[in-house]
Amino acid sequence: MRNPTLAVVLAALALPALGCCQEGGKPAKHKEAPSKRERQLQKAVIEMVAAVEKHAQLKFVKPPKVRATKHKEWRELVQREFEIEDGRKLFEMSLSTFGLYLAKSREIVLSPLVVAPLIKQLDEDAPRHKRIAVMHQKATIAHEIVHALQEVHFGLPTKLEAAEEIDEILRYKWLLEGHAVLVEELVAEGELGLEDFMLTGPYGGLAIGLDPSYVRGRNYFQHILRTKGMKGVHAVLRQPPTHAAMEELAMKPLPPVPKPKKKADPTK
């Protein structure tokens, strides 16, 4: 899930069939053409799936299912997922949570606050802050897409759902959110042009907040990425260490970013 404080399909959308029939000669039911809102979101999802696969160095077997919600449904979903009874807390969580990956239904569900900026047609001379808002919402989609990828390759969301002991819950929470933020950061800076994403973006200048799994989890994976590369990241996701080991490494200063290797000059 994407909460900094704390489909490729929109419900398998397809263009309407033209003149198709079911077996037995009965006319097939025509699917409604996707709305402008759905097409715009679908375009953003396709773009982010490709970006996530590139930077995570993992592939989907089939495109993830992504669904947009309206405000009432979103509030009901947040209330159910976080088991919130207090009305004020529900209001705050509905605003601060941008997306959820639901392990049981294996779908990504997005807040209407994420979708709204994506469906606006910006002019070429649109203000910079409006363009940045769109880029940040794309990064949010990328974060949730990473969770879907984690399920496909490592079953992590399902393992978190099944965890009962606090150490196991924290272990998988750090793996899920730390890895998702790592890839989100790579996408934000490498594909969306959002420089210094962790300092200027939604994670509050690397603030820990109420849930350290996002920022400290990201720091842990930065250690692994800088010392062992993306293969090392995949190895950790496959056979994770204890939560205590991850926390210990995350608190250490990050090693320098490795310099890209120079290709040998074939003419020499």
PDB file of C-alpha atoms in Angstrom:
ATOM      1  CA  MET A   1       0.000   0.000   0.000  1.00  0.00           C
ATOM      2  CA  ARG A   2       1.079   3.580  -0.422  1.00  0.00           C
ATOM      3  CA  ASN A   3       0.643   5.690   2.700  1.00  0.00           C
ATOM      4  CA  PRO A   4       3.572   8.042   3.404  1.00  0.00           C
ATOM      5  CA  THR A   5       2.379   8.812   6.932  1.00  0.00           C
ATOM      6  CA  LEU A   6       2.086   5.655   8.141  1.00  0.00           C
ATOM      7  CA  ALA A   7      -6.310  -4.676 -15.206  1.00  0.00           C
ATOM      8  CA  VAL A   8      -3.022  -3.614 -17.494  1.00  0.00           C
ATOM      9  CA  VAL A   9      -6.497  -3.285 -17.024  1.00  0.00           C
ATOM     10  CA  LEU A  10      -9.235  -1.442 -15.316  1.00  0.00           C
ATOM     11  CA  ALA A  11     -11.269  -4.434 -14.274  1.00  0.00           C
ATOM     12  CA  ALA A  12     -10.079  -6.110 -17.485  1.00  0.00           C
ATOM     13  CA  LEU A  13     -11.343  -3.365 -19.739  1.00  0.00           C
ATOM     14  CA  ALA A  14     -11.563  -4.156 -23.423  1.00  0.00           C
ATOM     15  CA  LEU A  15     -12.732  -2.232 -26.433  1.00  0.00           C
ATOM     16  CA  PRO A  16     -16.263  -3.187 -27.474  1.00  0.00           C
ATOM     17  CA  ALA A  17     -16.526  -6.121 -29.821  1.00  0.00           C
ATOM     18  CA  LEU A  18     -17.944  -5.361 -33.236  1.00  0.00           C
ATOM     19  CA  GLY A  19     -20.459  -7.813 -34.681  1.00  0.00           C
ATOM     20  CA  CYS A  20     -19.246 -10.784 -32.600  1.00  0.00           C
ATOM     21  CA  CYS A  21     -21.412 -13.749 -31.763  1.00  0.00           C
ATOM     22  CA  GLN A  22     -21.311 -16.377 -29.039  1.00  0.00           C
ATOM     23  CA  GLU A  23     -21.505 -20.072 -29.842  1.00  0.00           C
ATOM     24  CA  GLY A  24     -24.962 -21.109 -31.023  1.00  0.00           C
ATOM     25  CA  GLY A  25     -25.475 -17.979 -33.067  1.00  0.00           C
ATOM     26  CA  LYS A  26     -26.621 -15.817 -30.151  1.00  0.00           C
ATOM     27  CA  PRO A  27     -25.413 -12.238 -30.352  1.00  0.00           C
ATOM     28  CA  ALA A  28     -22.629 -11.480 -27.914  1.00  0.00           C
ATOM     29  CA  LYS A  29     -23.157  -8.834 -25.315  1.00  0.00           C
ATOM     30  CA  HIS A  30     -21.307  -5.685 -26.276  1.00  0.00           C
ATOM     31  CA  LYS A  31     -19.014  -4.260 -23.652  1.00  0.00           C
ATOM     32  CA  GLU A  32     -19.309  -0.575 -23.058  1.00  0.00           C
ATOM     33  CA  ALA A  33     -16.462   1.483 -24.457  1.00  0.00           C
ATOM     34  CA  PRO A  34     -14.093   2.634 -21.717  1.00  0.00           C
ATOM     35  CA  SER A  35     -14.697   6.175 -20.556  1.00  0.00           C
ATOM     36  CA  LYS A  36     -12.161   8.953 -20.978  1.00  0.00           C
ATOM     37  CA  ARG A  37     -11.324   8.594 -17.279  1.00  0.00           C
ATOM     38  CA  GLU A  38     -10.660   4.870 -17.708  1.00  0.00           C
ATOM     39  CA  ARG A  39      -8.570   5.353 -20.855  1.00  0.00           C
ATOM     40  CA  GLN A  40      -6.361   7.966 -19.187  1.00  0.00           C
ATOM     41  CA  LEU A  41      -5.765   5.759 -16.169  1.00  0.00           C
ATOM     42  CA  GLN A  42      -5.142   2.739 -18.364  1.00  0.00           C
ATOM     43  CA  LYS A  43      -2.480   4.693 -20.246  1.00  0.00           C
ATOM     44  CA  ALA A  44      -0.726   5.668 -16.996  1.00  0.00           C
ATOM     45  CA  VAL A  45      -0.861   2.071 -15.719  1.00  0.00           C
ATOM     46  CA  ILE A  46       0.652   0.664 -18.916  1.00  0.00           C
ATOM     47  CA  GLU A  47       3.467   3.207 -18.683  1.00  0.00           C
ATOM     48  CA  MET A  48       4.161   2.392 -15.034  1.00  0.00           C
ATOM     49  CA  VAL A  49       4.046  -1.384 -15.507  1.00  0.00           C
ATOM     50  CA  ALA A  50       6.817  -1.085 -18.091  1.00  0.00           C
ATOM     51  CA  ALA A  51       8.830   1.244 -15.819  1.00  0.00           C
ATOM     52  CA  VAL A  52       8.476  -1.034 -12.783  1.00  0.00           C
ATOM     53  CA  GLU A  53       9.468  -4.141 -14.735  1.00  0.00           C
ATOM     54  CA  LYS A  54      12.530  -2.290 -16.049  1.00  0.00           C
ATOM     55  CA  HIS A  55      13.774  -1.007 -12.683  1.00  0.00           C
ATOM     56  CA  ALA A  56      12.755  -4.018 -10.563  1.00  0.00           C
ATOM     57  CA  GLN A  57      14.272  -6.312 -13.215  1.00  0.00           C
ATOM     58  CA  LEU A  58      11.264  -8.619 -12.883  1.00  0.00           C
ATOM     59  CA  LYS A  59       8.409  -9.364 -15.290  1.00  0.00           C
ATOM     60  CA  PHE A  60       4.698 -10.010 -14.953  1.00  0.00           C
ATOM     61  CA  VAL A  61       3.308 -13.235 -16.376  1.00  0.00           C
ATOM     62  CA  LYS A  62       0.128 -11.310 -17.159  1.00  0.00           C
ATOM     63  CA  PRO A  63      -0.733  -7.648 -16.560  1.00  0.00           C
ATOM     64  CA  PRO A  64      -1.840  -6.687 -13.057  1.00  0.00           C
ATOM     65  CA  LYS A  65      -5.438  -5.773 -12.390  1.00  0.00           C
ATOM     66  CA  VAL A  66      -5.832  -2.094 -11.478  1.00  0.00           C
ATOM     67  CA  ARG A  67      -9.082  -0.518 -10.386  1.00  0.00           C
ATOM     68  CA  ALA A  68     -10.047   3.074  -9.639  1.00  0.00           C
ATOM     69  CA  THR A  69     -12.600   3.856  -6.943  1.00  0.00           C
ATOM     70  CA  LYS A  70     -14.995   6.654  -6.140  1.00  0.00           C
ATOM     71  CA  HIS A  71     -14.956   8.393  -2.770  1.00  0.00           C
ATOM     72  CA  LYS A  72     -17.641   6.349  -1.009  1.00  0.00           C
ATOM     73  CA  GLU A  73     -16.172   2.998  -2.060  1.00  0.00           C
ATOM     74  CA  TRP A  74     -12.675   4.175  -1.120  1.00  0.00           C
ATOM     75  CA  ARG A  75     -13.758   5.142   2.408  1.00  0.00           C
ATOM     76  CA  GLU A  76     -15.491   1.779   2.856  1.00  0.00           C
ATOM     77  CA  LEU A  77     -12.408  -0.074   1.610  1.00  0.00           C
ATOM     78  CA  VAL A  78     -10.016   1.853   3.884  1.00  0.00           C
ATOM     79  CA  GLN A  79     -12.338   1.280   6.829  1.00  0.00           C
ATOM     80  CA  ARG A  80     -12.405  -2.462   6.166  1.00  0.00           C
ATOM     81  CA  GLU A  81      -8.686  -2.908   5.444  1.00  0.00           C
ATOM     82  CA  PHE A  82      -7.495  -0.900   8.475  1.00  0.00           C
ATOM     83  CA  GLU A  83     -10.409  -1.899  10.732  1.00  0.00           C
ATOM     84  CA  ILE A  84     -11.176   1.712  11.630  1.00  0.00           C
ATOM     85  CA  GLU A  85     -14.123   2.616  13.810  1.00  0.00           C
ATOM     86  CA  ASP A  86     -13.375   6.259  14.623  1.00  0.00           C
ATOM     87  CA  GLY A  87     -14.860   8.647  12.046  1.00  0.00           C
ATOM     88  CA  ARG A  88     -12.083  11.237  12.241  1.00  0.00           C
ATOM     89  CA  LYS A  89      -9.348   8.635  11.849  1.00  0.00           C
ATOM     90  CA  LEU A  90     -11.206   7.155   8.877  1.00  0.00           C
ATOM     91  CA  PHE A  91     -11.384  10.595   7.271  1.00  0.00           C
ATOM     92  CA  GLU A  92      -7.639  11.126   7.765  1.00  0.00           C
ATOM     93  CA  MET A  93      -6.687   7.658   6.512  1.00  0.00           C
ATOM     94  CA  SER A  94      -8.930   8.003   3.462  1.00  0.00           C
ATOM     95  CA  LEU A  95      -7.005  11.143   2.503  1.00  0.00           C
ATOM     96  CA  SER A  96      -3.490   9.953   3.353  1.00  0.00           C
ATOM     97  CA  THR A  97      -3.699   6.446   1.875  1.00  0.00           C
ATOM     98  CA  PHE A  98      -3.328   6.600  -1.899  1.00  0.00           C
ATOM     99  CA  GLY A  99      -3.485   2.996  -2.994  1.00  0.00           C
ATOM    100  CA  LEU A 100      -3.927  -0.562  -1.719  1.00  0.00           C
ATOM    101  CA  TYR A 101      -2.824  -3.931  -3.021  1.00  0.00           C
ATOM    102  CA  LEU A 102      -5.392  -6.556  -2.015  1.00  0.00           C
ATOM    103  CA  ALA A 103      -3.675  -9.926  -1.755  1.00  0.00           C
ATOM    104  CA  LYS A 104      -6.890 -11.954  -1.657  1.00  0.00           C
ATOM    105  CA  SER A 105      -8.290 -10.585  -4.919  1.00  0.00           C
ATOM    106  CA  ARG A 106      -4.841  -9.786  -6.346  1.00  0.00           C
ATOM    107  CA  GLU A 107      -5.838  -6.336  -7.478  1.00  0.00           C
ATOM    108  CA  ILE A 108      -4.528  -2.818  -7.096  1.00  0.00           C
ATOM    109  CA  VAL A 109      -7.124  -0.322  -5.924  1.00  0.00           C
ATOM    110  CA  LEU A 110      -6.470   3.406  -6.236  1.00  0.00           C
ATOM    111  CA  SER A 111      -7.874   6.354  -4.331  1.00  0.00           C
ATOM    112  CA  PRO A 112      -9.885   8.859  -6.410  1.00  0.00           C
ATOM    113  CA  LEU A 113      -7.388  11.477  -5.208  1.00  0.00           C
ATOM    114  CA  VAL A 114      -4.695   9.664  -7.194  1.00  0.00           C
ATOM    115  CA  VAL A 115      -6.807   9.262 -10.302  1.00  0.00           C
ATOM    116  CA  ALA A 116      -8.048  12.868 -10.508  1.00  0.00           C
ATOM    117  CA  PRO A 117      -4.722  14.495 -11.556  1.00  0.00           C
ATOM    118  CA  LEU A 118      -4.032  11.731 -14.076  1.00  0.00           C
ATOM    119  CA  ILE A 119      -7.178  12.314 -16.112  1.00  0.00           C
ATOM    120  CA  LYS A 120      -6.703  16.038 -16.601  1.00  0.00           C
ATOM    121  CA  GLN A 121      -5.466  17.090 -20.010  1.00  0.00           C
ATOM    122  CA  LEU A 122      -2.607  19.515 -19.356  1.00  0.00           C
ATOM    123  CA  ASP A 123      -1.681  22.163 -21.889  1.00  0.00           C
ATOM    124  CA  GLU A 124       1.923  22.444 -23.015  1.00  0.00           C
ATOM    125  CA  ASP A 125       2.337  25.564 -20.883  1.00  0.00           C
ATOM    126  CA  ALA A 126       0.626  24.115 -17.799  1.00  0.00           C
ATOM    127  CA  PRO A 127       2.143  25.253 -14.483  1.00  0.00           C
ATOM    128  CA  ARG A 128       5.042  23.171 -13.231  1.00  0.00           C
ATOM    129  CA  HIS A 129       3.266  22.190 -10.001  1.00  0.00           C
ATOM    130  CA  LYS A 130       0.434  20.575 -11.990  1.00  0.00           C
ATOM    131  CA  ARG A 131       2.885  18.513 -14.016  1.00  0.00           C
ATOM    132  CA  ILE A 132       4.717  17.455 -10.863  1.00  0.00           C
ATOM    133  CA  ALA A 133       1.398  16.404  -9.294  1.00  0.00           C
ATOM    134  CA  VAL A 134       0.767  14.068 -12.225  1.00  0.00           C
ATOM    135  CA  MET A 135       4.274  12.609 -11.931  1.00  0.00           C
ATOM    136  CA  HIS A 136       3.817  11.941  -8.218  1.00  0.00           C
ATOM    137  CA  GLN A 137       0.539  10.132  -8.811  1.00  0.00           C
ATOM    138  CA  LYS A 138       2.237   7.981 -11.432  1.00  0.00           C
ATOM    139  CA  ALA A 139       4.872   7.144  -8.826  1.00  0.00           C
ATOM    140  CA  THR A 140       2.055   6.084  -6.488  1.00  0.00           C
ATOM    141  CA  ILE A 141       0.763   3.698  -9.152  1.00  0.00           C
ATOM    142  CA  ALA A 142       4.300   2.351  -9.589  1.00  0.00           C
ATOM    143  CA  HIS A 143       4.503   1.653  -5.837  1.00  0.00           C
ATOM    144  CA  GLU A 144       1.319  -0.423  -5.905  1.00  0.00           C
ATOM    145  CA  ILE A 145       2.407  -2.234  -9.062  1.00  0.00           C
ATOM    146  CA  VAL A 146       5.552  -3.339  -7.195  1.00  0.00           C
ATOM    147  CA  HIS A 147       3.321  -5.052  -4.608  1.00  0.00           C
ATOM    148  CA  ALA A 148       1.572  -6.964  -7.380  1.00  0.00           C
ATOM    149  CA  LEU A 149       4.985  -7.991  -8.734  1.00  0.00           C
ATOM    150  CA  GLN A 150       6.057  -9.108  -5.239  1.00  0.00           C
ATOM    151  CA  GLU A 151       3.067 -11.434  -5.113  1.00  0.00           C
ATOM    152  CA  VAL A 152       3.819 -12.961  -8.521  1.00  0.00           C
ATOM    153  CA  HIS A 153       7.484 -13.711  -7.804  1.00  0.00           C
ATOM    154  CA  PHE A 154       7.781 -14.062  -4.023  1.00  0.00           C
ATOM    155  CA  GLY A 155       4.264 -14.317  -2.556  1.00  0.00           C
ATOM    156  CA  LEU A 156       5.108 -11.576  -0.054  1.00  0.00           C
ATOM    157  CA  PRO A 157       1.661  -9.929   0.336  1.00  0.00           C
ATOM    158  CA  THR A 158       0.111 -13.345   1.022  1.00  0.00           C
ATOM    159  CA  LYS A 159       2.857 -14.123   3.562  1.00  0.00           C
ATOM    160  CA  LEU A 160       2.174 -10.823   5.337  1.00  0.00           C
ATOM    161  CA  GLU A 161      -1.547 -11.628   5.448  1.00  0.00           C
ATOM    162  CA  ALA A 162      -0.765 -14.993   7.057  1.00  0.00           C
ATOM    163  CA  ALA A 163       1.807 -13.673   9.570  1.00  0.00           C
ATOM    164  CA  GLU A 164       0.691 -13.668  13.224  1.00  0.00           C
ATOM    165  CA  GLU A 165       3.828 -13.071  15.315  1.00  0.00           C
ATOM    166  CA  ILE A 166       4.870  -9.430  15.578  1.00  0.00           C
ATOM    167  CA  ASP A 167       8.423 -10.098  14.346  1.00  0.00           C
ATOM    168  CA  GLU A 168       7.087 -11.866  11.263  1.00  0.00           C
ATOM    169  CA  ILE A 169       4.609  -9.066  10.577  1.00  0.00           C
ATOM    170  CA  LEU A 170       7.371  -6.453  10.829  1.00  0.00           C
ATOM    171  CA  ARG A 171       9.694  -8.580   8.701  1.00  0.00           C
ATOM    172  CA  TYR A 172       7.279  -8.830   5.792  1.00  0.00           C
ATOM    173  CA  LYS A 173       6.095  -5.248   6.200  1.00  0.00           C
ATOM    174  CA  TRP A 174       9.671  -4.018   5.788  1.00  0.00           C
ATOM    175  CA  LEU A 175      10.211  -6.289   2.794  1.00  0.00           C
ATOM    176  CA  LEU A 176       6.990  -5.176   1.090  1.00  0.00           C
ATOM    177  CA  GLU A 177       7.199  -1.445   1.692  1.00  0.00           C
ATOM    178  CA  GLY A 178      10.969  -1.055   1.638  1.00  0.00           C
ATOM    179  CA  HIS A 179      11.261  -2.781  -1.736  1.00  0.00           C
ATOM    180  CA  ALA A 180       8.233  -0.913  -3.129  1.00  0.00           C
ATOM    181  CA  VAL A 181       9.712   2.453  -2.115  1.00  0.00           C
ATOM    182  CA  LEU A 182      13.106   1.466  -3.551  1.00  0.00           C
ATOM    183  CA  VAL A 183      11.624   0.705  -6.973  1.00  0.00           C
ATOM    184  CA  GLU A 184       9.260   3.684  -6.771  1.00  0.00           C
ATOM    185  CA  GLU A 185      12.278   5.926  -6.183  1.00  0.00           C
ATOM    186  CA  LEU A 186      14.143   4.417  -9.148  1.00  0.00           C
ATOM    187  CA  VAL A 187      11.097   4.960 -11.379  1.00  0.00           C
ATOM    188  CA  ALA A 188      10.462   8.488 -10.068  1.00  0.00           C
ATOM    189  CA  GLU A 189      14.016   9.637 -10.700  1.00  0.00           C
ATOM    190  CA  GLY A 190      14.842   7.506 -13.739  1.00  0.00           C
ATOM    191  CA  GLU A 191      11.591   7.742 -15.707  1.00  0.00           C
ATOM    192  CA  LEU A 192       9.539  10.634 -14.330  1.00  0.00           C
ATOM    193  CA  GLY A 193      12.275  13.221 -13.801  1.00  0.00           C
ATOM    194  CA  LEU A 194      11.496  13.731 -10.095  1.00  0.00           C
ATOM    195  CA  GLU A 195      14.927  14.571  -8.716  1.00  0.00           C
ATOM    196  CA  ASP A 196      15.721  13.907  -5.022  1.00  0.00           C
ATOM    197  CA  PHE A 197      12.438  12.027  -4.759  1.00  0.00           C
ATOM    198  CA  MET A 198      12.946  10.822  -1.184  1.00  0.00           C
ATOM    199  CA  LEU A 199      13.830  14.318   0.011  1.00  0.00           C
ATOM    200  CA  THR A 200      11.158  16.284  -1.834  1.00  0.00           C
ATOM    201  CA  GLY A 201       8.429  13.707  -2.387  1.00  0.00           C
ATOM    202  CA  PRO A 202       5.705  12.191  -0.227  1.00  0.00           C
ATOM    203  CA  TYR A 203       8.025  10.565   2.310  1.00  0.00           C
ATOM    204  CA  GLY A 204       8.624  13.802   4.172  1.00  0.00           C
ATOM    205  CA  GLY A 205      12.331  14.268   3.588  1.00  0.00           C
ATOM    206  CA  LEU A 206      13.154  10.751   4.810  1.00  0.00           C
ATOM    207  CA  ALA A 207      11.078  11.251   7.972  1.00  0.00           C
ATOM    208  CA  ILE A 208      10.262   8.031   9.786  1.00  0.00           C
ATOM    209  CA  GLY A 209       6.735   8.971  10.832  1.00  0.00           C
ATOM    210  CA  LEU A 210       4.528   6.344  12.451  1.00  0.00           C
ATOM    211  CA  ASP A 211       5.608   3.481  10.212  1.00  0.00           C
ATOM    212  CA  PRO A 212       9.371   3.038   9.647  1.00  0.00           C
ATOM    213  CA  SER A 213       8.925   0.214   7.141  1.00  0.00           C
ATOM    214  CA  TYR A 214       8.757   2.679   4.238  1.00  0.00           C
ATOM    215  CA  VAL A 215      11.863   4.794   4.790  1.00  0.00           C
ATOM    216  CA  ARG A 216      14.034   2.474   6.872  1.00  0.00           C
ATOM    217  CA  GLY A 217      12.961  -0.451   4.714  1.00  0.00           C
ATOM    218  CA  ARG A 218      14.061   1.551   1.684  1.00  0.00           C
ATOM    219  CA  ASN A 219      17.394   2.294   3.391  1.00  0.00           C
ATOM    220  CA  TYR A 220      17.911  -1.420   3.999  1.00  0.00           C
ATOM    221  CA  PHE A 221      17.320  -2.217   0.335  1.00  0.00           C
ATOM    222  CA  GLN A 222      19.597   0.649  -0.721  1.00  0.00           C
ATOM    223  CA  HIS A 223      22.387  -1.067   1.224  1.00  0.00           C
ATOM    224  CA  ILE A 224      21.693  -4.328  -0.591  1.00  0.00           C
ATOM    225  CA  LEU A 225      21.380  -2.652  -4.001  1.00  0.00           C
ATOM    226  CA  ARG A 226      24.642  -0.708  -3.637  1.00  0.00           C
ATOM    227  CA  THR A 227      26.685  -3.670  -2.415  1.00  0.00           C
ATOM    228  CA  LYS A 228      25.108  -6.657  -4.183  1.00  0.00           C
ATOM    229  CA  GLY A 229      23.063  -5.175  -7.028  1.00  0.00           C
ATOM    230  CA  MET A 230      19.519  -6.065  -8.017  1.00  0.00           C
ATOM    231  CA  LYS A 231      20.305  -9.792  -7.906  1.00  0.00           C
ATOM    232  CA  GLY A 232      21.096  -9.310  -4.234  1.00  0.00           C
ATOM    233  CA  VAL A 233      17.733  -7.574  -3.758  1.00  0.00           C
ATOM    234  CA  HIS A 234      15.961 -10.516  -5.368  1.00  0.00           C
ATOM    235  CA  ALA A 235      17.884 -12.963  -3.147  1.00  0.00           C
ATOM    236  CA  VAL A 236      16.726 -11.134  -0.016  1.00  0.00           C
ATOM    237  CA  LEU A 237      13.117 -11.135  -1.205  1.00  0.00           C
ATOM    238  CA  ARG A 238      13.407 -14.880  -1.795  1.00  0.00           C
ATOM    239  CA  GLN A 239      15.118 -15.702   1.505  1.00  0.00           C
ATOM    240  CA  PRO A 240      14.640 -12.742   3.834  1.00  0.00           C
ATOM    241  CA  PRO A 241      16.725 -12.136   6.952  1.00  0.00           C
ATOM    242  CA  THR A 242      15.158 -11.439  10.342  1.00  0.00           C
ATOM    243  CA  HIS A 243      13.516  -8.095  11.011  1.00  0.00           C
ATOM    244  CA  ALA A 244      16.257  -7.298  13.545  1.00  0.00           C
ATOM    245  CA  ALA A 245      18.978  -7.855  10.919  1.00  0.00           C
ATOM    246  CA  MET A 246      17.194  -5.594   8.438  1.00  0.00           C
ATOM    247  CA  GLU A 247      16.740  -2.875  11.046  1.00  0.00           C
ATOM    248  CA  GLU A 248      20.396  -3.045  12.084  1.00  0.00           C
ATOM    249  CA  LEU A 249      21.649  -2.612   8.512  1.00  0.00           C
ATOM    250  CA  ALA A 250      19.117   0.122   7.748  1.00  0.00           C
ATOM    251  CA  MET A 251      20.484   2.298  10.566  1.00  0.00           C
ATOM    252  CA  LYS A 252      24.030   2.295   9.154  1.00  0.00           C
ATOM    253  CA  PRO A 253      25.238   5.058   6.778  1.00  0.00           C
ATOM    254  CA  LEU A 254      24.595   4.194   3.156  1.00  0.00           C
ATOM    255  CA  PRO A 255      27.616   3.159   1.104  1.00  0.00           C
ATOM    256  CA  PRO A 256      28.423   5.357  -1.907  1.00  0.00           C
ATOM    257  CA  VAL A 257      26.521   4.786  -5.129  1.00  0.00           C
ATOM    258  CA  PRO A 258      28.627   2.442  -7.286  1.00  0.00           C
ATOM    259  CA  LYS A 259      30.027   4.074 -10.392  1.00  0.00           C
ATOM    260  CA  PRO A 260      28.952   2.488 -13.705  1.00  0.00           C
ATOM    261  CA  LYS A 261      31.626   0.302 -15.229  1.00  0.00           C
ATOM    262  CA  LYS A 262      33.324   1.750 -18.287  1.00  0.00           C
ATOM    263  CA  LYS A 263      32.959  -0.339 -21.408  1.00  0.00           C
ATOM    264  CA  ALA A 264      36.199  -1.425 -22.968  1.00  0.00           C
ATOM    265  CA  ASP A 265      37.113   0.389 -26.172  1.00  0.00           C
ATOM    266  CA  PRO A 266      37.063  -2.309 -28.912  1.00  0.00           C
ATOM    267  CA  THR A 267      39.430  -0.220 -31.089  1.00  0.00           C
ATOM    268  CA  LYS A 268      42.274  -0.505 -28.553  1.00  0.00           C
TER     269      LYS A 268
END
